[in-house]
Amino acid sequence: MAKRKNKKVTVNRNYKDTVFRKLFSDRRNLLSLYNAINGTAYTDETKLEIVTLENAIYMGMKNDLAFIIDTNLFLYEHQSTYNPNMPLRDLFYISSEYQKLVDRKSLYSSILLKLPAPNFIVFYNGKRKMPDRWTNCLSESYENQQGEPNLELKVVTININRDCNRQLMEQCRILGEYAQYVEKVRKNTETMSLDTAVKEAVDECIQKGILADFLRVNRAEVIAMSIFEYDKEEEEQKLQATYEKIGEKRGIQIGEKQGELKKAKSIAISLAQEGESVERIARILGETEKTIKEWLAETH
């Protein structure tokens, strides 16, 4: 898929990635998760073809993970808040995936095109109390639906909070350790600032061997991603209040940009205090070294 040109981006979106997505973008970890969910025992990670649409964004939403194995297409999403509209979002995602996989000229052929069968799974780790597993259907959004829907899409959501789906957590060690990391961050935020809570959680997990290798290699990136990730819910509530007050879409867009810039500056300062170089901070946040230096200079 071609990248959009001439689009000015104020802040790079890398830091808005999630720890979950980065962790399971590793083929070995993703294969382990797939095996645990499906009761399989694949060991050859080359059997798994990652087809995530890196540049496919619809209304600010990006598909987390997509892959093909055994002629099946799996779309994995991670959510920290309950979202009953995932079937509709997945409908857009799967349409984009199929457009990429199929030669459009072949659509006019008399030969039936074969497609990998789709499977939709959401991994939920929000604070709202939810069951271990549940299913949402696209047809739930239809008004005045009568009889069987002509278009259906089912999304299975799996609760990955630490005390849920214990068998799954045991079968996929990485997922279980990720749940422990999330729990430590949340517990720390009860008595610490968000920045400190994340750093303490990362250091404690490394010391205790929880996602240790991953966190050692990606420490700065994980800190940056986690600060944005766990600050997201509060920021969304503020932006929603702004939207309701102003009553126009432009208002919330301005609020989003201001919030992103403020948080990016905060992370830059936090990483600098951790001893990260200006060059590395700029790479993590997708900014120029000049911009990072200006942000850091504002603190003096």
PDB file of C-alpha atoms in Angstrom:
ATOM      1  CA  MET A   1       0.000   0.000   0.000  1.00  0.00           C
ATOM      2  CA  ALA A   2       1.436   3.370  -0.974  1.00  0.00           C
ATOM      3  CA  LYS A   3       2.342   5.833   1.750  1.00  0.00           C
ATOM      4  CA  ARG A   4       0.615   9.169   1.844  1.00  0.00           C
ATOM      5  CA  LYS A   5       2.789  12.032   0.708  1.00  0.00           C
ATOM      6  CA  ASN A   6       3.009  15.677   1.706  1.00  0.00           C
ATOM      7  CA  LYS A   7       1.341  15.045   5.034  1.00  0.00           C
ATOM      8  CA  LYS A   8       2.908  17.018   7.844  1.00  0.00           C
ATOM      9  CA  VAL A   9       3.112  15.093  11.078  1.00  0.00           C
ATOM     10  CA  THR A  10       3.772  17.178  14.159  1.00  0.00           C
ATOM     11  CA  VAL A  11       4.697  14.246  16.383  1.00  0.00           C
ATOM     12  CA  ASN A  12       5.826  10.817  15.203  1.00  0.00           C
ATOM     13  CA  ARG A  13       3.343   8.056  16.054  1.00  0.00           C
ATOM     14  CA  ASN A  14       5.940   5.502  17.195  1.00  0.00           C
ATOM     15  CA  TYR A  15       5.576   6.475  20.831  1.00  0.00           C
ATOM     16  CA  LYS A  16       1.815   5.947  20.542  1.00  0.00           C
ATOM     17  CA  ASP A  17       2.416   2.283  19.852  1.00  0.00           C
ATOM     18  CA  THR A  18       1.616  -0.097  22.700  1.00  0.00           C
ATOM     19  CA  VAL A  19       3.827  -2.426  24.678  1.00  0.00           C
ATOM     20  CA  PHE A  20       1.507  -5.290  23.693  1.00  0.00           C
ATOM     21  CA  ARG A  21       1.936  -4.646  19.979  1.00  0.00           C
ATOM     22  CA  LYS A  22       5.706  -4.290  20.203  1.00  0.00           C
ATOM     23  CA  LEU A  23       5.992  -7.408  22.353  1.00  0.00           C
ATOM     24  CA  PHE A  24       3.932  -9.612  20.048  1.00  0.00           C
ATOM     25  CA  SER A  25       5.320  -8.218  16.821  1.00  0.00           C
ATOM     26  CA  ASP A  26       8.117 -10.678  17.573  1.00  0.00           C
ATOM     27  CA  ARG A  27       7.271 -13.837  15.601  1.00  0.00           C
ATOM     28  CA  ARG A  28       8.280 -16.193  18.404  1.00  0.00           C
ATOM     29  CA  ASN A  29       6.066 -14.450  20.925  1.00  0.00           C
ATOM     30  CA  LEU A  30       3.186 -14.217  18.464  1.00  0.00           C
ATOM     31  CA  LEU A  31       3.446 -17.914  17.589  1.00  0.00           C
ATOM     32  CA  SER A  32       3.432 -18.780  21.287  1.00  0.00           C
ATOM     33  CA  LEU A  33       0.256 -16.728  21.759  1.00  0.00           C
ATOM     34  CA  TYR A  34      -1.389 -18.337  18.736  1.00  0.00           C
ATOM     35  CA  ASN A  35      -0.535 -21.833  19.999  1.00  0.00           C
ATOM     36  CA  ALA A  36      -1.946 -21.086  23.453  1.00  0.00           C
ATOM     37  CA  ILE A  37      -5.249 -19.799  22.051  1.00  0.00           C
ATOM     38  CA  ASN A  38      -5.726 -22.516  19.443  1.00  0.00           C
ATOM     39  CA  GLY A  39      -4.302 -25.532  21.253  1.00  0.00           C
ATOM     40  CA  THR A  40      -1.625 -26.045  18.598  1.00  0.00           C
ATOM     41  CA  ALA A  41       2.083 -26.739  18.960  1.00  0.00           C
ATOM     42  CA  TYR A  42       3.783 -25.006  16.046  1.00  0.00           C
ATOM     43  CA  THR A  43       7.515 -24.466  16.480  1.00  0.00           C
ATOM     44  CA  ASP A  44       8.463 -23.105  13.053  1.00  0.00           C
ATOM     45  CA  GLU A  45       7.831 -19.366  13.216  1.00  0.00           C
ATOM     46  CA  THR A  46       8.335 -19.072   9.451  1.00  0.00           C
ATOM     47  CA  LYS A  47       4.904 -20.707   9.062  1.00  0.00           C
ATOM     48  CA  LEU A  48       3.479 -17.469  10.382  1.00  0.00           C
ATOM     49  CA  GLU A  49       3.261 -14.614   7.868  1.00  0.00           C
ATOM     50  CA  ILE A  50       2.747 -11.197   9.445  1.00  0.00           C
ATOM     51  CA  VAL A  51       0.558  -9.005   7.230  1.00  0.00           C
ATOM     52  CA  THR A  52      -0.198  -6.114   9.582  1.00  0.00           C
ATOM     53  CA  LEU A  53      -1.187  -3.001   7.653  1.00  0.00           C
ATOM     54  CA  GLU A  54       1.375  -0.595   9.085  1.00  0.00           C
ATOM     55  CA  ASN A  55       0.067   2.416   7.188  1.00  0.00           C
ATOM     56  CA  ALA A  56      -3.639   1.605   7.241  1.00  0.00           C
ATOM     57  CA  ILE A  57      -5.315   4.087   9.551  1.00  0.00           C
ATOM     58  CA  TYR A  58      -9.062   4.659   9.618  1.00  0.00           C
ATOM     59  CA  MET A  59     -10.260   7.591  11.720  1.00  0.00           C
ATOM     60  CA  GLY A  60      -7.072   7.362  13.761  1.00  0.00           C
ATOM     61  CA  MET A  61      -7.391   3.611  14.361  1.00  0.00           C
ATOM     62  CA  LYS A  62      -4.587   1.238  13.428  1.00  0.00           C
ATOM     63  CA  ASN A  63      -4.696  -2.530  13.290  1.00  0.00           C
ATOM     64  CA  ASP A  64      -2.390  -3.978  15.975  1.00  0.00           C
ATOM     65  CA  LEU A  65      -1.435  -7.359  14.538  1.00  0.00           C
ATOM     66  CA  ALA A  66      -2.488  -9.364  11.504  1.00  0.00           C
ATOM     67  CA  PHE A  67      -1.009 -12.652  10.333  1.00  0.00           C
ATOM     68  CA  ILE A  68      -1.731 -15.676   8.181  1.00  0.00           C
ATOM     69  CA  ILE A  69      -1.147 -19.264   9.223  1.00  0.00           C
ATOM     70  CA  ASP A  70      -2.719 -22.457   7.868  1.00  0.00           C
ATOM     71  CA  THR A  71      -4.643 -20.422   5.242  1.00  0.00           C
ATOM     72  CA  ASN A  72      -6.381 -18.507   8.053  1.00  0.00           C
ATOM     73  CA  LEU A  73      -6.098 -14.776   8.604  1.00  0.00           C
ATOM     74  CA  PHE A  74      -6.020 -13.562  12.205  1.00  0.00           C
ATOM     75  CA  LEU A  75      -6.568  -9.993  13.330  1.00  0.00           C
ATOM     76  CA  TYR A  76      -5.419  -9.388  16.908  1.00  0.00           C
ATOM     77  CA  GLU A  77      -6.285  -6.153  18.682  1.00  0.00           C
ATOM     78  CA  HIS A  78      -5.340  -4.915  22.142  1.00  0.00           C
ATOM     79  CA  GLN A  79      -7.764  -2.724  24.096  1.00  0.00           C
ATOM     80  CA  SER A  80      -7.427  -1.127  27.517  1.00  0.00           C
ATOM     81  CA  THR A  81     -11.021   0.115  27.419  1.00  0.00           C
ATOM     82  CA  TYR A  82     -14.236  -1.727  26.600  1.00  0.00           C
ATOM     83  CA  ASN A  83     -15.269  -1.070  23.005  1.00  0.00           C
ATOM     84  CA  PRO A  84     -18.473  -2.641  21.616  1.00  0.00           C
ATOM     85  CA  ASN A  85     -17.636  -1.248  18.162  1.00  0.00           C
ATOM     86  CA  MET A  86     -14.735  -3.596  17.489  1.00  0.00           C
ATOM     87  CA  PRO A  87     -16.755  -5.621  14.921  1.00  0.00           C
ATOM     88  CA  LEU A  88     -17.219  -2.474  12.830  1.00  0.00           C
ATOM     89  CA  ARG A  89     -13.560  -1.536  13.167  1.00  0.00           C
ATOM     90  CA  ASP A  90     -12.519  -5.048  12.190  1.00  0.00           C
ATOM     91  CA  LEU A  91     -14.779  -4.841   9.162  1.00  0.00           C
ATOM     92  CA  PHE A  92     -12.697  -1.917   7.897  1.00  0.00           C
ATOM     93  CA  TYR A  93      -9.466  -3.713   8.753  1.00  0.00           C
ATOM     94  CA  ILE A  94     -10.367  -6.969   7.022  1.00  0.00           C
ATOM     95  CA  SER A  95     -11.530  -5.085   3.929  1.00  0.00           C
ATOM     96  CA  SER A  96      -8.146  -3.397   3.724  1.00  0.00           C
ATOM     97  CA  GLU A  97      -6.373  -6.707   4.243  1.00  0.00           C
ATOM     98  CA  TYR A  98      -8.295  -8.404   1.456  1.00  0.00           C
ATOM     99  CA  GLN A  99      -7.692  -5.454  -0.876  1.00  0.00           C
ATOM    100  CA  LYS A 100      -3.986  -5.894  -0.293  1.00  0.00           C
ATOM    101  CA  LEU A 101      -4.048  -9.668  -0.800  1.00  0.00           C
ATOM    102  CA  VAL A 102      -6.169  -9.726  -3.947  1.00  0.00           C
ATOM    103  CA  ASP A 103      -5.302  -8.519  -7.412  1.00  0.00           C
ATOM    104  CA  ARG A 104      -8.157  -6.158  -8.182  1.00  0.00           C
ATOM    105  CA  LYS A 105      -8.213  -7.188 -11.833  1.00  0.00           C
ATOM    106  CA  SER A 106      -9.024 -10.733 -10.739  1.00  0.00           C
ATOM    107  CA  LEU A 107     -12.312  -9.537  -9.269  1.00  0.00           C
ATOM    108  CA  TYR A 108     -13.730  -9.521 -12.786  1.00  0.00           C
ATOM    109  CA  SER A 109     -12.549 -13.049 -13.541  1.00  0.00           C
ATOM    110  CA  SER A 110     -14.896 -16.025 -13.882  1.00  0.00           C
ATOM    111  CA  ILE A 111     -12.606 -17.936 -11.505  1.00  0.00           C
ATOM    112  CA  LEU A 112     -13.604 -17.913  -7.836  1.00  0.00           C
ATOM    113  CA  LEU A 113     -10.998 -16.154  -5.704  1.00  0.00           C
ATOM    114  CA  LYS A 114      -9.851 -17.969  -2.595  1.00  0.00           C
ATOM    115  CA  LEU A 115      -9.321 -15.955   0.587  1.00  0.00           C
ATOM    116  CA  PRO A 116      -7.810 -16.827   3.951  1.00  0.00           C
ATOM    117  CA  ALA A 117     -10.663 -17.280   6.449  1.00  0.00           C
ATOM    118  CA  PRO A 118     -10.794 -14.360   8.913  1.00  0.00           C
ATOM    119  CA  ASN A 119     -10.611 -14.641  12.695  1.00  0.00           C
ATOM    120  CA  PHE A 120     -11.005 -11.656  15.010  1.00  0.00           C
ATOM    121  CA  ILE A 121      -9.659 -11.551  18.561  1.00  0.00           C
ATOM    122  CA  VAL A 122      -9.364  -8.662  20.996  1.00  0.00           C
ATOM    123  CA  PHE A 123      -7.150  -8.826  24.092  1.00  0.00           C
ATOM    124  CA  TYR A 124      -8.649  -6.695  26.850  1.00  0.00           C
ATOM    125  CA  ASN A 125      -6.814  -5.518  29.960  1.00  0.00           C
ATOM    126  CA  GLY A 126      -8.871  -2.544  31.115  1.00  0.00           C
ATOM    127  CA  LYS A 127      -9.812  -1.677  34.684  1.00  0.00           C
ATOM    128  CA  ARG A 128     -13.521  -2.241  34.075  1.00  0.00           C
ATOM    129  CA  LYS A 129     -14.605  -5.601  35.459  1.00  0.00           C
ATOM    130  CA  MET A 130     -15.406  -7.934  32.570  1.00  0.00           C
ATOM    131  CA  PRO A 131     -15.835 -11.714  32.110  1.00  0.00           C
ATOM    132  CA  ASP A 132     -12.974 -13.949  30.982  1.00  0.00           C
ATOM    133  CA  ARG A 133     -14.309 -14.053  27.440  1.00  0.00           C
ATOM    134  CA  TRP A 134     -17.205 -12.635  25.430  1.00  0.00           C
ATOM    135  CA  THR A 135     -18.329 -12.115  21.824  1.00  0.00           C
ATOM    136  CA  ASN A 136     -19.531  -8.986  20.034  1.00  0.00           C
ATOM    137  CA  CYS A 137     -21.304  -9.151  16.668  1.00  0.00           C
ATOM    138  CA  LEU A 138     -21.546  -6.598  13.903  1.00  0.00           C
ATOM    139  CA  SER A 139     -25.288  -7.247  13.684  1.00  0.00           C
ATOM    140  CA  GLU A 140     -25.702  -5.735  17.151  1.00  0.00           C
ATOM    141  CA  SER A 141     -25.184  -2.361  15.465  1.00  0.00           C
ATOM    142  CA  TYR A 142     -27.956  -2.843  12.920  1.00  0.00           C
ATOM    143  CA  GLU A 143     -31.185  -0.925  13.366  1.00  0.00           C
ATOM    144  CA  ASN A 144     -34.449  -2.813  12.827  1.00  0.00           C
ATOM    145  CA  GLN A 145     -32.651  -6.019  11.872  1.00  0.00           C
ATOM    146  CA  GLN A 146     -35.088  -8.830  11.077  1.00  0.00           C
ATOM    147  CA  GLY A 147     -34.103 -12.450  10.557  1.00  0.00           C
ATOM    148  CA  GLU A 148     -30.570 -13.566   9.872  1.00  0.00           C
ATOM    149  CA  PRO A 149     -28.220 -10.658   9.065  1.00  0.00           C
ATOM    150  CA  ASN A 150     -26.851 -10.625   5.531  1.00  0.00           C
ATOM    151  CA  LEU A 151     -23.513  -9.401   6.813  1.00  0.00           C
ATOM    152  CA  GLU A 152     -22.072 -10.639  10.080  1.00  0.00           C
ATOM    153  CA  LEU A 153     -18.711 -10.377  11.799  1.00  0.00           C
ATOM    154  CA  LYS A 154     -17.948 -11.840  15.207  1.00  0.00           C
ATOM    155  CA  VAL A 155     -15.193 -10.646  17.501  1.00  0.00           C
ATOM    156  CA  VAL A 156     -14.053 -12.694  20.481  1.00  0.00           C
ATOM    157  CA  THR A 157     -12.596 -10.683  23.349  1.00  0.00           C
ATOM    158  CA  ILE A 158     -10.242 -12.358  25.809  1.00  0.00           C
ATOM    159  CA  ASN A 159      -9.649 -10.762  29.194  1.00  0.00           C
ATOM    160  CA  ILE A 160      -5.901 -10.733  29.871  1.00  0.00           C
ATOM    161  CA  ASN A 161      -5.903  -9.131  33.281  1.00  0.00           C
ATOM    162  CA  ARG A 162      -3.686 -11.144  35.592  1.00  0.00           C
ATOM    163  CA  ASP A 163      -6.414 -13.088  37.437  1.00  0.00           C
ATOM    164  CA  CYS A 164      -8.299 -14.019  34.247  1.00  0.00           C
ATOM    165  CA  ASN A 165      -7.805 -16.930  31.839  1.00  0.00           C
ATOM    166  CA  ARG A 166      -5.096 -18.480  34.003  1.00  0.00           C
ATOM    167  CA  GLN A 167      -4.660 -21.536  31.790  1.00  0.00           C
ATOM    168  CA  LEU A 168      -3.999 -19.305  28.788  1.00  0.00           C
ATOM    169  CA  MET A 169      -1.490 -17.272  30.807  1.00  0.00           C
ATOM    170  CA  GLU A 170       0.349 -20.433  31.805  1.00  0.00           C
ATOM    171  CA  GLN A 171       0.436 -21.760  28.243  1.00  0.00           C
ATOM    172  CA  CYS A 172       1.760 -18.457  26.893  1.00  0.00           C
ATOM    173  CA  ARG A 173       4.395 -17.337  29.400  1.00  0.00           C
ATOM    174  CA  ILE A 174       4.993 -14.016  27.621  1.00  0.00           C
ATOM    175  CA  LEU A 175       1.312 -13.091  27.912  1.00  0.00           C
ATOM    176  CA  GLY A 176       1.314 -13.955  31.618  1.00  0.00           C
ATOM    177  CA  GLU A 177       4.378 -11.808  32.213  1.00  0.00           C
ATOM    178  CA  TYR A 178       2.862  -8.951  30.233  1.00  0.00           C
ATOM    179  CA  ALA A 179      -0.178  -9.104  32.528  1.00  0.00           C
ATOM    180  CA  GLN A 180       2.141  -8.901  35.546  1.00  0.00           C
ATOM    181  CA  TYR A 181       3.873  -5.857  34.103  1.00  0.00           C
ATOM    182  CA  VAL A 182       0.544  -4.087  33.531  1.00  0.00           C
ATOM    183  CA  GLU A 183      -0.539  -4.887  37.075  1.00  0.00           C
ATOM    184  CA  LYS A 184       2.680  -3.453  38.528  1.00  0.00           C
ATOM    185  CA  VAL A 185       2.298  -0.203  36.611  1.00  0.00           C
ATOM    186  CA  ARG A 186      -1.294   0.197  37.802  1.00  0.00           C
ATOM    187  CA  LYS A 187      -0.415  -0.580  41.397  1.00  0.00           C
ATOM    188  CA  ASN A 188       2.450   1.908  41.315  1.00  0.00           C
ATOM    189  CA  THR A 189       0.210   4.690  39.964  1.00  0.00           C
ATOM    190  CA  GLU A 190      -1.790   4.536  43.185  1.00  0.00           C
ATOM    191  CA  THR A 191       1.113   6.082  45.095  1.00  0.00           C
ATOM    192  CA  MET A 192       3.449   7.492  42.409  1.00  0.00           C
ATOM    193  CA  SER A 193       3.378   9.849  39.467  1.00  0.00           C
ATOM    194  CA  LEU A 194       2.823   8.076  36.155  1.00  0.00           C
ATOM    195  CA  ASP A 195       6.412   8.583  34.981  1.00  0.00           C
ATOM    196  CA  THR A 196       7.847   7.181  38.196  1.00  0.00           C
ATOM    197  CA  ALA A 197       5.300   4.361  38.299  1.00  0.00           C
ATOM    198  CA  VAL A 198       6.328   3.147  34.854  1.00  0.00           C
ATOM    199  CA  LYS A 199      10.064   3.359  35.523  1.00  0.00           C
ATOM    200  CA  GLU A 200       9.722   1.522  38.835  1.00  0.00           C
ATOM    201  CA  ALA A 201       7.606  -1.196  37.196  1.00  0.00           C
ATOM    202  CA  VAL A 202      10.151  -1.681  34.400  1.00  0.00           C
ATOM    203  CA  ASP A 203      13.067  -1.922  36.841  1.00  0.00           C
ATOM    204  CA  GLU A 204      11.207  -4.282  39.187  1.00  0.00           C
ATOM    205  CA  CYS A 205      10.214  -6.588  36.325  1.00  0.00           C
ATOM    206  CA  ILE A 206      13.789  -6.738  35.067  1.00  0.00           C
ATOM    207  CA  GLN A 207      15.015  -7.602  38.556  1.00  0.00           C
ATOM    208  CA  LYS A 208      12.397 -10.330  38.948  1.00  0.00           C
ATOM    209  CA  GLY A 209      12.865 -11.803  35.475  1.00  0.00           C
ATOM    210  CA  ILE A 210       9.477 -10.629  34.161  1.00  0.00           C
ATOM    211  CA  LEU A 211       9.855  -9.775  30.452  1.00  0.00           C
ATOM    212  CA  ALA A 212      13.451  -9.132  31.476  1.00  0.00           C
ATOM    213  CA  ASP A 213      15.175  -9.511  28.090  1.00  0.00           C
ATOM    214  CA  PHE A 214      12.495  -7.518  26.289  1.00  0.00           C
ATOM    215  CA  LEU A 215      12.578  -4.700  28.850  1.00  0.00           C
ATOM    216  CA  ARG A 216      16.381  -4.496  28.938  1.00  0.00           C
ATOM    217  CA  VAL A 217      16.596  -4.123  25.167  1.00  0.00           C
ATOM    218  CA  ASN A 218      13.604  -1.776  24.830  1.00  0.00           C
ATOM    219  CA  ARG A 219      13.652   0.024  28.183  1.00  0.00           C
ATOM    220  CA  ALA A 220      13.431   3.609  26.898  1.00  0.00           C
ATOM    221  CA  GLU A 221      10.820   2.759  24.251  1.00  0.00           C
ATOM    222  CA  VAL A 222       8.692   0.821  26.751  1.00  0.00           C
ATOM    223  CA  ILE A 223       8.793   3.703  29.217  1.00  0.00           C
ATOM    224  CA  ALA A 224       7.690   6.144  26.514  1.00  0.00           C
ATOM    225  CA  MET A 225       4.938   3.861  25.212  1.00  0.00           C
ATOM    226  CA  SER A 226       3.647   2.997  28.673  1.00  0.00           C
ATOM    227  CA  ILE A 227       3.423   6.618  29.784  1.00  0.00           C
ATOM    228  CA  PHE A 228       1.237   7.396  26.767  1.00  0.00           C
ATOM    229  CA  GLU A 229      -0.710   4.180  27.037  1.00  0.00           C
ATOM    230  CA  TYR A 230      -1.678   4.529  30.687  1.00  0.00           C
ATOM    231  CA  ASP A 231      -2.282   8.245  30.421  1.00  0.00           C
ATOM    232  CA  LYS A 232      -4.614   7.708  27.479  1.00  0.00           C
ATOM    233  CA  GLU A 233      -7.821   7.041  29.377  1.00  0.00           C
ATOM    234  CA  GLU A 234      -7.575  10.205  31.478  1.00  0.00           C
ATOM    235  CA  GLU A 235      -6.648  12.294  28.447  1.00  0.00           C
ATOM    236  CA  GLU A 236      -9.576  10.923  26.439  1.00  0.00           C
ATOM    237  CA  GLN A 237     -11.963  11.934  29.201  1.00  0.00           C
ATOM    238  CA  LYS A 238     -10.558  15.464  29.180  1.00  0.00           C
ATOM    239  CA  LEU A 239     -10.754  15.684  25.412  1.00  0.00           C
ATOM    240  CA  GLN A 240     -14.323  14.416  25.418  1.00  0.00           C
ATOM    241  CA  ALA A 241     -15.257  17.151  27.888  1.00  0.00           C
ATOM    242  CA  THR A 242     -13.568  19.686  25.587  1.00  0.00           C
ATOM    243  CA  TYR A 243     -15.470  18.304  22.613  1.00  0.00           C
ATOM    244  CA  GLU A 244     -18.811  18.552  24.384  1.00  0.00           C
ATOM    245  CA  LYS A 245     -18.082  22.082  25.518  1.00  0.00           C
ATOM    246  CA  ILE A 246     -16.906  23.385  22.148  1.00  0.00           C
ATOM    247  CA  GLY A 247     -19.378  21.287  20.195  1.00  0.00           C
ATOM    248  CA  GLU A 248     -17.253  20.820  17.103  1.00  0.00           C
ATOM    249  CA  LYS A 249     -14.788  18.257  15.796  1.00  0.00           C
ATOM    250  CA  ARG A 250     -12.077  20.855  15.354  1.00  0.00           C
ATOM    251  CA  GLY A 251     -12.057  21.472  19.080  1.00  0.00           C
ATOM    252  CA  ILE A 252     -11.161  17.909  19.981  1.00  0.00           C
ATOM    253  CA  GLN A 253      -8.545  17.751  17.226  1.00  0.00           C
ATOM    254  CA  ILE A 254      -6.816  20.794  18.678  1.00  0.00           C
ATOM    255  CA  GLY A 255      -7.029  19.287  22.139  1.00  0.00           C
ATOM    256  CA  GLU A 256      -5.497  16.042  20.927  1.00  0.00           C
ATOM    257  CA  LYS A 257      -2.526  17.802  19.340  1.00  0.00           C
ATOM    258  CA  GLN A 258      -1.907  19.930  22.418  1.00  0.00           C
ATOM    259  CA  GLY A 259      -2.132  16.878  24.669  1.00  0.00           C
ATOM    260  CA  GLU A 260       0.245  14.870  22.483  1.00  0.00           C
ATOM    261  CA  LEU A 261       2.819  17.656  22.382  1.00  0.00           C
ATOM    262  CA  LYS A 262       2.687  18.193  26.145  1.00  0.00           C
ATOM    263  CA  LYS A 263       3.112  14.502  26.842  1.00  0.00           C
ATOM    264  CA  ALA A 264       5.933  14.168  24.289  1.00  0.00           C
ATOM    265  CA  LYS A 265       7.824  16.961  26.052  1.00  0.00           C
ATOM    266  CA  SER A 266       7.253  15.263  29.396  1.00  0.00           C
ATOM    267  CA  ILE A 267       8.628  11.969  28.087  1.00  0.00           C
ATOM    268  CA  ALA A 268      11.646  13.699  26.547  1.00  0.00           C
ATOM    269  CA  ILE A 269      12.479  15.257  29.913  1.00  0.00           C
ATOM    270  CA  SER A 270      11.898  11.962  31.710  1.00  0.00           C
ATOM    271  CA  LEU A 271      14.175  10.021  29.356  1.00  0.00           C
ATOM    272  CA  ALA A 272      16.860  12.698  29.611  1.00  0.00           C
ATOM    273  CA  GLN A 273      16.801  12.348  33.379  1.00  0.00           C
ATOM    274  CA  GLU A 274      17.296   8.616  32.842  1.00  0.00           C
ATOM    275  CA  GLY A 275      20.519   9.403  31.012  1.00  0.00           C
ATOM    276  CA  GLU A 276      19.271   8.862  27.455  1.00  0.00           C
ATOM    277  CA  SER A 277      21.054  10.924  24.793  1.00  0.00           C
ATOM    278  CA  VAL A 278      19.336  13.638  22.789  1.00  0.00           C
ATOM    279  CA  GLU A 279      19.900  11.572  19.648  1.00  0.00           C
ATOM    280  CA  ARG A 280      18.164   8.504  21.107  1.00  0.00           C
ATOM    281  CA  ILE A 281      15.267  10.521  22.558  1.00  0.00           C
ATOM    282  CA  ALA A 282      14.746  12.152  19.162  1.00  0.00           C
ATOM    283  CA  ARG A 283      14.655   8.718  17.506  1.00  0.00           C
ATOM    284  CA  ILE A 284      12.173   7.326  20.030  1.00  0.00           C
ATOM    285  CA  LEU A 285       9.790  10.284  19.738  1.00  0.00           C
ATOM    286  CA  GLY A 286      10.339  10.811  16.026  1.00  0.00           C
ATOM    287  CA  GLU A 287      11.420  14.420  16.519  1.00  0.00           C
ATOM    288  CA  THR A 288      14.524  16.339  15.433  1.00  0.00           C
ATOM    289  CA  GLU A 289      17.429  16.679  17.817  1.00  0.00           C
ATOM    290  CA  LYS A 290      16.951  20.458  17.643  1.00  0.00           C
ATOM    291  CA  THR A 291      13.372  20.128  18.906  1.00  0.00           C
ATOM    292  CA  ILE A 292      14.436  17.840  21.756  1.00  0.00           C
ATOM    293  CA  LYS A 293      17.172  20.276  22.785  1.00  0.00           C
ATOM    294  CA  GLU A 294      14.634  23.119  22.799  1.00  0.00           C
ATOM    295  CA  TRP A 295      12.253  21.096  24.995  1.00  0.00           C
ATOM    296  CA  LEU A 296      15.014  20.230  27.434  1.00  0.00           C
ATOM    297  CA  ALA A 297      16.222  23.828  27.502  1.00  0.00           C
ATOM    298  CA  GLU A 298      12.765  24.946  28.650  1.00  0.00           C
ATOM    299  CA  THR A 299      13.283  23.039  31.922  1.00  0.00           C
ATOM    300  CA  HIS A 300      16.400  25.025  32.827  1.00  0.00           C
TER     301      HIS A 300
END
